[in-house]
XYZ file of N, CA and C in Angstrom:
507
model
N 0.829 -1.191 0.000
C 0.000 0.000 0.000
C 0.873 1.254 0.000
N 1.885 1.277 0.877
C 2.755 2.456 0.962
C 3.564 2.642 -0.326
N 4.009 1.525 -0.920
C 4.756 1.624 -2.168
C 3.890 2.191 -3.293
N 2.659 1.736 -3.364
C 1.768 2.233 -4.420
C 1.424 3.700 -4.196
N 1.240 4.109 -2.948
C 0.976 5.521 -2.663
C 2.158 6.375 -3.099
N 3.366 5.884 -2.809
C 4.567 6.613 -3.211
C 4.670 6.688 -4.735
N 4.354 5.586 -5.404
C 4.398 5.572 -6.870
C 3.378 6.543 -7.460
N 2.182 6.560 -6.904
C 1.131 7.431 -7.439
C 1.407 8.902 -7.170
N 2.292 9.190 -6.225
C 2.641 10.575 -5.918
C 3.589 11.177 -6.956
N 4.220 10.322 -7.778
C 5.137 10.814 -8.810
C 4.369 11.534 -9.913
N 5.094 12.360 -10.645
C 4.478 13.079 -11.759
C 4.160 12.115 -12.903
N 3.317 12.550 -13.800
C 2.890 11.740 -14.930
C 4.072 11.402 -15.848
N 5.081 12.270 -15.905
C 6.228 12.013 -16.787
C 6.992 10.752 -16.389
N 6.981 10.422 -15.098
C 7.640 9.189 -14.645
C 6.999 7.995 -15.335
N 5.686 8.013 -15.459
C 4.961 6.893 -16.051
C 5.037 6.915 -17.578
N 5.255 8.072 -18.145
C 5.388 8.166 -19.595
C 6.753 7.689 -20.062
N 7.764 7.832 -19.210
C 9.134 7.515 -19.597
C 9.571 6.104 -19.214
N 8.710 5.339 -18.542
C 9.089 3.993 -18.120
C 7.978 3.018 -18.466
N 8.369 1.778 -18.711
C 7.400 0.726 -18.983
C 6.621 0.414 -17.707
N 5.332 0.124 -17.860
C 4.509 -0.241 -16.710
C 5.027 -1.520 -16.058
N 5.443 -2.479 -16.883
C 5.986 -3.727 -16.344
C 7.266 -3.500 -15.563
N 8.081 -2.536 -16.006
C 9.316 -2.178 -15.314
C 8.997 -1.644 -13.921
N 8.039 -0.751 -13.835
C 7.655 -0.171 -12.539
C 7.070 -1.240 -11.622
N 6.207 -2.101 -12.174
C 5.609 -3.173 -11.376
C 6.685 -4.129 -10.868
N 7.680 -4.421 -11.693
C 8.755 -5.316 -11.285
C 9.598 -4.697 -10.168
N 9.830 -3.382 -10.243
C 10.584 -2.710 -9.185
C 9.843 -2.789 -7.852
N 8.539 -2.608 -7.897
C 7.733 -2.713 -6.673
C 7.815 -4.125 -6.123
N 7.726 -5.122 -7.005
C 7.822 -6.523 -6.576
C 9.177 -6.805 -5.931
N 10.255 -6.271 -6.522
C 11.592 -6.513 -5.977
C 11.767 -5.882 -4.601
N 11.209 -4.691 -4.407
C 11.288 -4.053 -3.086
C 10.510 -4.885 -2.077
N 9.319 -5.327 -2.479
C 8.488 -6.114 -1.567
C 9.169 -7.416 -1.164
N 9.845 -8.060 -2.083
C 10.513 -9.323 -1.754
C 11.866 -9.093 -1.100
N 12.466 -7.940 -1.310
C 13.799 -7.678 -0.772
C 13.827 -7.332 0.695
N 12.800 -6.673 1.203
C 12.792 -6.254 2.611
C 12.812 -7.460 3.560
N 11.924 -8.451 3.386
C 12.014 -9.622 4.282
C 13.351 -10.356 4.162
N 13.884 -10.436 2.943
C 15.182 -11.096 2.751
C 16.281 -10.365 3.506
N 16.253 -9.038 3.463
C 17.244 -8.235 4.161
C 17.152 -8.433 5.678
N 15.941 -8.430 6.212
C 15.765 -8.642 7.650
C 16.226 -10.036 8.065
N 15.889 -11.035 7.261
C 16.303 -12.402 7.560
C 17.825 -12.516 7.537
N 18.457 -11.895 6.556
C 19.910 -11.900 6.451
C 20.543 -11.233 7.665
N 19.997 -10.095 8.056
C 20.531 -9.356 9.198
C 20.435 -10.174 10.473
N 19.292 -10.771 10.709
C 19.086 -11.525 11.951
C 19.852 -12.838 11.928
N 19.695 -13.605 10.858
C 20.289 -14.945 10.819
C 21.802 -14.936 10.690
N 22.338 -14.003 9.922
C 23.764 -14.051 9.652
C 24.562 -13.058 10.480
N 24.182 -11.808 10.455
C 24.997 -10.794 11.105
C 25.081 -11.015 12.612
N 23.949 -11.081 13.277
C 23.963 -11.201 14.732
C 24.553 -12.533 15.191
N 24.231 -13.623 14.500
C 24.777 -14.917 14.906
C 26.284 -14.969 14.695
N 26.774 -14.408 13.578
C 28.219 -14.402 13.338
C 28.939 -13.478 14.317
N 28.344 -12.344 14.608
C 28.953 -11.417 15.556
C 29.095 -12.089 16.928
N 28.049 -12.738 17.382
C 28.102 -13.433 18.666
C 29.135 -14.559 18.626
N 29.196 -15.295 17.522
C 30.174 -16.387 17.392
C 31.603 -15.854 17.443
N 31.859 -14.707 16.805
C 33.204 -14.128 16.833
C 33.583 -13.679 18.245
N 32.666 -13.089 18.957
C 32.948 -12.663 20.340
C 33.285 -13.871 21.199
N 32.499 -14.924 21.074
C 32.758 -16.151 21.851
C 34.097 -16.761 21.438
N 34.387 -16.765 20.127
C 35.653 -17.340 19.636
C 36.846 -16.554 20.163
N 36.760 -15.238 20.130
C 37.870 -14.410 20.615
C 38.095 -14.657 22.104
N 37.029 -14.700 22.863
C 37.154 -14.953 24.304
C 37.753 -16.339 24.566
N 37.267 -17.344 23.838
C 37.763 -18.709 24.032
C 39.235 -18.810 23.666
N 39.612 -18.219 22.551
C 41.018 -18.256 22.126
C 41.877 -17.469 23.105
N 41.353 -16.399 23.683
C 42.090 -15.604 24.669
C 42.476 -16.463 25.873
N 41.582 -17.363 26.271
C 41.880 -18.225 27.425
C 43.000 -19.204 27.107
N 43.221 -19.492 25.833
C 44.285 -20.416 25.437
C 45.594 -19.664 25.243
N 45.545 -18.595 24.412
C 46.754 -17.799 24.166
C 46.335 -16.444 23.639
N 46.781 -15.388 24.298
C 46.334 -14.039 23.961
C 46.773 -13.603 22.559
N 47.959 -14.074 22.064
C 48.423 -13.670 20.730
C 47.484 -14.179 19.631
N 46.998 -15.405 19.805
C 46.053 -15.947 18.825
C 44.744 -15.163 18.851
N 44.363 -14.727 20.024
C 43.143 -13.931 20.154
C 43.290 -12.580 19.457
N 44.442 -11.938 19.639
C 44.706 -10.657 18.968
C 44.752 -10.858 17.455
N 45.383 -11.954 17.021
C 45.442 -12.274 15.594
C 44.036 -12.485 15.034
N 43.201 -13.235 15.757
C 41.834 -13.486 15.301
C 41.037 -12.187 15.230
N 41.153 -11.354 16.254
C 40.437 -10.072 16.258
C 40.913 -9.180 15.103
N 42.225 -9.178 14.860
C 42.765 -8.380 13.749
C 42.241 -8.883 12.410
N 42.232 -10.213 12.242
C 41.720 -10.774 10.995
C 40.248 -10.418 10.802
N 39.466 -10.496 11.865
C 38.040 -10.167 11.768
C 37.859 -8.716 11.329
N 38.666 -7.809 11.877
C 38.561 -6.397 11.498
C 38.943 -6.206 10.026
N 40.069 -6.795 9.608
C 40.510 -6.671 8.208
C 39.483 -7.294 7.270
N 39.005 -8.474 7.622
C 37.998 -9.176 6.820
C 36.731 -8.333 6.695
N 36.273 -7.777 7.802
C 35.039 -6.981 7.811
C 35.196 -5.691 7.020
N 36.320 -4.994 7.208
C 36.543 -3.747 6.468
C 36.674 -4.000 4.969
N 37.411 -5.053 4.610
C 37.560 -5.402 3.195
C 36.226 -5.794 2.575
N 35.453 -6.569 3.293
C 34.142 -6.975 2.800
C 33.219 -5.770 2.676
N 33.291 -4.848 3.625
C 32.471 -3.631 3.558
C 32.850 -2.805 2.333
N 34.143 -2.719 2.041
C 34.599 -2.006 0.842
C 34.004 -2.640 -0.414
N 34.133 -3.965 -0.518
C 33.601 -4.665 -1.682
C 32.077 -4.566 -1.732
N 31.429 -4.645 -0.577
C 29.969 -4.625 -0.534
C 29.402 -3.287 -0.988
N 30.122 -2.208 -0.704
C 29.648 -0.887 -1.112
C 29.531 -0.817 -2.633
N 30.543 -1.259 -3.328
C 30.519 -1.264 -4.796
C 29.570 -2.347 -5.306
N 29.519 -3.476 -4.622
C 28.638 -4.569 -5.044
C 27.183 -4.130 -4.993
N 26.839 -3.326 -4.017
C 25.465 -2.839 -3.905
C 25.095 -2.020 -5.141
N 26.020 -1.176 -5.593
C 25.762 -0.368 -6.798
C 25.632 -1.274 -8.022
N 26.495 -2.279 -8.115
C 26.436 -3.190 -9.254
C 25.160 -4.031 -9.233
N 24.741 -4.462 -8.050
C 23.493 -5.218 -7.930
C 22.305 -4.349 -8.298
N 22.342 -3.105 -7.853
C 21.265 -2.177 -8.176
C 21.200 -1.931 -9.679
N 22.354 -1.769 -10.290
C 22.412 -1.557 -11.737
C 21.876 -2.772 -12.485
N 22.273 -3.971 -12.069
C 21.790 -5.199 -12.712
C 20.286 -5.346 -12.523
N 19.789 -5.020 -11.342
C 18.347 -5.098 -11.085
C 17.581 -4.100 -11.938
N 18.173 -2.931 -12.116
C 17.540 -1.899 -12.947
C 17.420 -2.383 -14.394
N 18.492 -2.958 -14.915
C 18.474 -3.459 -16.297
C 17.501 -4.634 -16.408
N 17.507 -5.529 -15.401
C 16.587 -6.673 -15.414
C 15.139 -6.197 -15.391
N 14.837 -5.176 -14.580
C 13.482 -4.628 -14.536
C 13.090 -4.054 -15.889
N 14.035 -3.403 -16.537
C 13.770 -2.842 -17.856
C 13.463 -3.943 -18.867
N 14.218 -5.029 -18.813
C 13.993 -6.157 -19.724
C 12.614 -6.758 -19.484
N 12.300 -7.008 -18.224
C 11.003 -7.610 -17.903
C 9.870 -6.659 -18.290
N 10.064 -5.369 -18.025
C 9.060 -4.390 -18.413
C 8.846 -4.362 -19.911
N 9.938 -4.449 -20.654
C 9.832 -4.463 -22.117
C 9.105 -5.715 -22.588
N 9.416 -6.866 -21.973
C 8.736 -8.110 -22.344
C 7.241 -8.019 -22.080
N 6.879 -7.482 -20.928
C 5.463 -7.327 -20.582
C 4.780 -6.406 -21.591
N 5.429 -5.312 -21.937
C 4.846 -4.386 -22.906
C 4.723 -5.017 -24.298
N 5.710 -5.826 -24.684
C 5.614 -6.523 -25.975
C 4.404 -7.450 -25.963
N 4.286 -8.228 -24.895
C 3.180 -9.179 -24.819
C 1.824 -8.486 -24.744
N 1.769 -7.357 -24.044
C 0.489 -6.659 -23.929
C 0.140 -5.876 -25.189
N 1.112 -5.628 -26.054
C 0.870 -4.898 -27.303
C 1.167 -5.747 -28.533
N 1.089 -7.051 -28.388
C 1.464 -7.950 -29.474
C 0.582 -7.733 -30.705
N -0.669 -7.397 -30.505
C -1.553 -7.148 -31.649
C -1.049 -5.967 -32.472
N -0.691 -4.875 -31.807
C -0.177 -3.692 -32.517
C 1.152 -3.994 -33.196
N 1.992 -4.785 -32.545
C 3.294 -5.142 -33.123
C 3.095 -5.935 -34.417
N 2.175 -6.884 -34.386
C 1.885 -7.658 -35.602
C 1.258 -6.771 -36.672
N 0.350 -5.918 -36.249
C -0.369 -5.060 -37.186
C 0.570 -4.124 -37.942
N 1.576 -3.590 -37.226
C 2.487 -2.628 -37.845
C 3.837 -3.237 -38.203
N 3.907 -4.558 -38.259
C 5.132 -5.276 -38.636
C 6.338 -4.826 -37.809
N 6.154 -4.779 -36.511
C 7.222 -4.309 -35.628
C 7.981 -5.414 -34.936
N 7.807 -6.664 -35.389
C 8.469 -7.785 -34.710
C 9.984 -7.648 -34.722
N 10.552 -7.300 -35.860
C 12.017 -7.176 -35.954
C 12.532 -6.037 -35.085
N 11.828 -4.915 -35.107
C 12.243 -3.760 -34.298
C 12.217 -4.110 -32.815
N 11.128 -4.734 -32.380
C 11.006 -5.104 -30.964
C 12.024 -6.170 -30.584
N 12.282 -7.109 -31.484
C 13.285 -8.153 -31.220
C 14.668 -7.544 -31.057
N 15.000 -6.574 -31.902
C 16.309 -5.918 -31.799
C 16.432 -5.136 -30.503
N 15.364 -4.424 -30.126
C 15.388 -3.673 -28.856
C 15.572 -4.621 -27.682
N 14.819 -5.713 -27.707
C 14.900 -6.675 -26.612
C 16.282 -7.318 -26.551
N 16.867 -7.625 -27.705
C 18.217 -8.220 -27.723
C 19.236 -7.257 -27.123
N 19.140 -5.962 -27.460
C 20.053 -4.969 -26.878
C 19.897 -4.921 -25.360
N 18.656 -4.962 -24.907
C 18.420 -4.927 -23.465
C 18.940 -6.197 -22.790
N 18.722 -7.339 -23.422
C 19.227 -8.598 -22.862
C 20.750 -8.611 -22.819
N 21.389 -8.082 -23.857
C 22.856 -7.981 -23.867
C 23.341 -7.082 -22.732
N 22.633 -5.971 -22.508
C 23.000 -5.069 -21.404
C 22.804 -5.763 -20.062
N 21.764 -6.562 -19.955
C 21.506 -7.305 -18.711
C 22.609 -8.327 -18.451
N 22.995 -9.065 -19.467
C 24.079 -10.052 -19.324
C 25.370 -9.339 -18.916
N 25.665 -8.208 -19.542
C 26.891 -7.466 -19.218
C 26.859 -6.968 -17.767
N 25.721 -6.448 -17.330
C 25.597 -5.952 -15.951
C 25.718 -7.105 -14.958
N 25.110 -8.241 -15.273
C 25.207 -9.412 -14.402
C 26.642 -9.918 -14.317
N 27.330 -9.964 -15.456
C 28.714 -10.443 -15.457
C 29.626 -9.499 -14.679
N 29.420 -8.208 -14.837
C 30.229 -7.227 -14.098
C 30.029 -7.415 -12.592
N 28.768 -7.589 -12.182
C 28.461 -7.830 -10.771
C 29.097 -9.133 -10.296
N 28.951 -10.194 -11.077
C 29.476 -11.502 -10.680
C 30.995 -11.484 -10.550
N 31.698 -10.797 -11.470
C 33.155 -10.716 -11.367
C 33.577 -9.928 -10.136
N 32.791 -8.935 -9.767
C 33.098 -8.181 -8.549
C 32.978 -9.096 -7.333
N 31.953 -9.949 -7.336
C 31.796 -10.899 -6.234
C 32.931 -11.919 -6.214
N 33.420 -12.331 -7.363
C 34.576 -13.236 -7.424
C 35.771 -12.559 -6.749
N 35.970 -11.280 -7.033
C 37.056 -10.534 -6.389
C 36.872 -10.456 -4.884
N 35.641 -10.217 -4.448
C 35.372 -10.136 -3.013
C 35.631 -11.484 -2.334
N 35.133 -12.554 -2.937
C 35.348 -13.881 -2.347
C 36.826 -14.262 -2.367
N 37.546 -13.830 -3.382
C 38.992 -14.087 -3.436
C 39.709 -13.357 -2.310
N 39.340 -12.094 -2.084
C 39.916 -11.334 -0.973
C 39.642 -12.046 0.347
N 38.397 -12.490 0.537
C 38.037 -13.147 1.789
C 38.835 -14.434 1.984
N 38.940 -15.225 0.931
C 39.693 -16.477 1.026
C 41.172 -16.237 1.266
N 41.744 -15.266 0.551
C 43.158 -14.950 0.715
C 43.447 -14.420 2.118
N 42.553 -13.591 2.634
C 42.768 -13.059 3.987
C 42.758 -14.194 5.008
N 41.918 -15.197 4.793
C 41.876 -16.324 5.720
C 43.147 -17.164 5.622
N 43.658 -17.342 4.407
C 44.908 -18.095 4.224
C 46.064 -17.375 4.921
N 46.124 -16.033 4.789
C 47.172 -15.252 5.448
C 47.021 -15.369 6.971
N 45.789 -15.292 7.452
C 45.524 -15.452 8.895
C 46.012 -16.818 9.386
N 45.712 -17.864 8.638
C 46.163 -19.194 9.038
C 47.687 -19.295 9.002
N 48.320 -18.726 7.998
C 49.782 -18.795 7.878
C 50.439 -18.099 9.059
N 49.916 -16.953 9.430
C 50.480 -16.218 10.576
C 50.241 -17.037 11.858
N 49.054 -17.631 11.952
C 48.753 -18.482 13.121
C 49.728 -19.648 13.236
N 50.005 -20.303 12.129
C 50.966 -21.409 12.149
C 52.363 -20.921 12.481
N 52.698 -19.725 12.029
C 54.017 -19.163 12.322
C 54.165 -18.863 13.821
N 53.066 -18.518 14.465
C 53.114 -18.244 15.909
C 53.286 -19.501 16.746
N 52.971 -20.650 16.175
C 53.137 -21.902 16.920
C 54.589 -22.089 17.189
C-alpha cells in the first residue's frame, strides 16, 4: 500500500518515460527484498557477531596472541568486505535496474502484441529486446566478477591469517 501511494505521488512524466511492467517489477523486488534483508541481518549478522565474540574470548583463554590475531583478521575481513559490498550494492542495483527494464519491455511486448503484428514491428522489438538482454548479461557479469574478487579477498585473507597463526606456533 505504501509503495503504491509513493508511486502514485510521482508526476505523470515518470509513467510516460518507463514501462509499466518495469515499474511493477521494481515494486515486486522491493516487496521481496525487505524480508530477505531482515532475515539476512538476523540470521547471519547477529549470529556471526556473537560467534566471533565467543571465539575471541575462548582463544584468549588459550593464548592471547592468537586472540589478537583473530580479532585483527576479523577487522581486516570486515573492512575489506564492507569495501567490496559498497561497490557490489551499486552493481546489484544496476543489474536489477536493467533486469526490470527487460522484464518491463517483455510485458509491454506481450500486452501490445496485436499492434506489433499489425504494424510489422516484430524485428524492431526483437532488436530492442536483444540490446536490453545484452546489457543485462553485461551488468550481471560485471556484478558476478566483482563478487569473485570479493570472495577471493576473503579467502586470501583467511589463508594469510592461518599462515600467521601457524608461524606463531
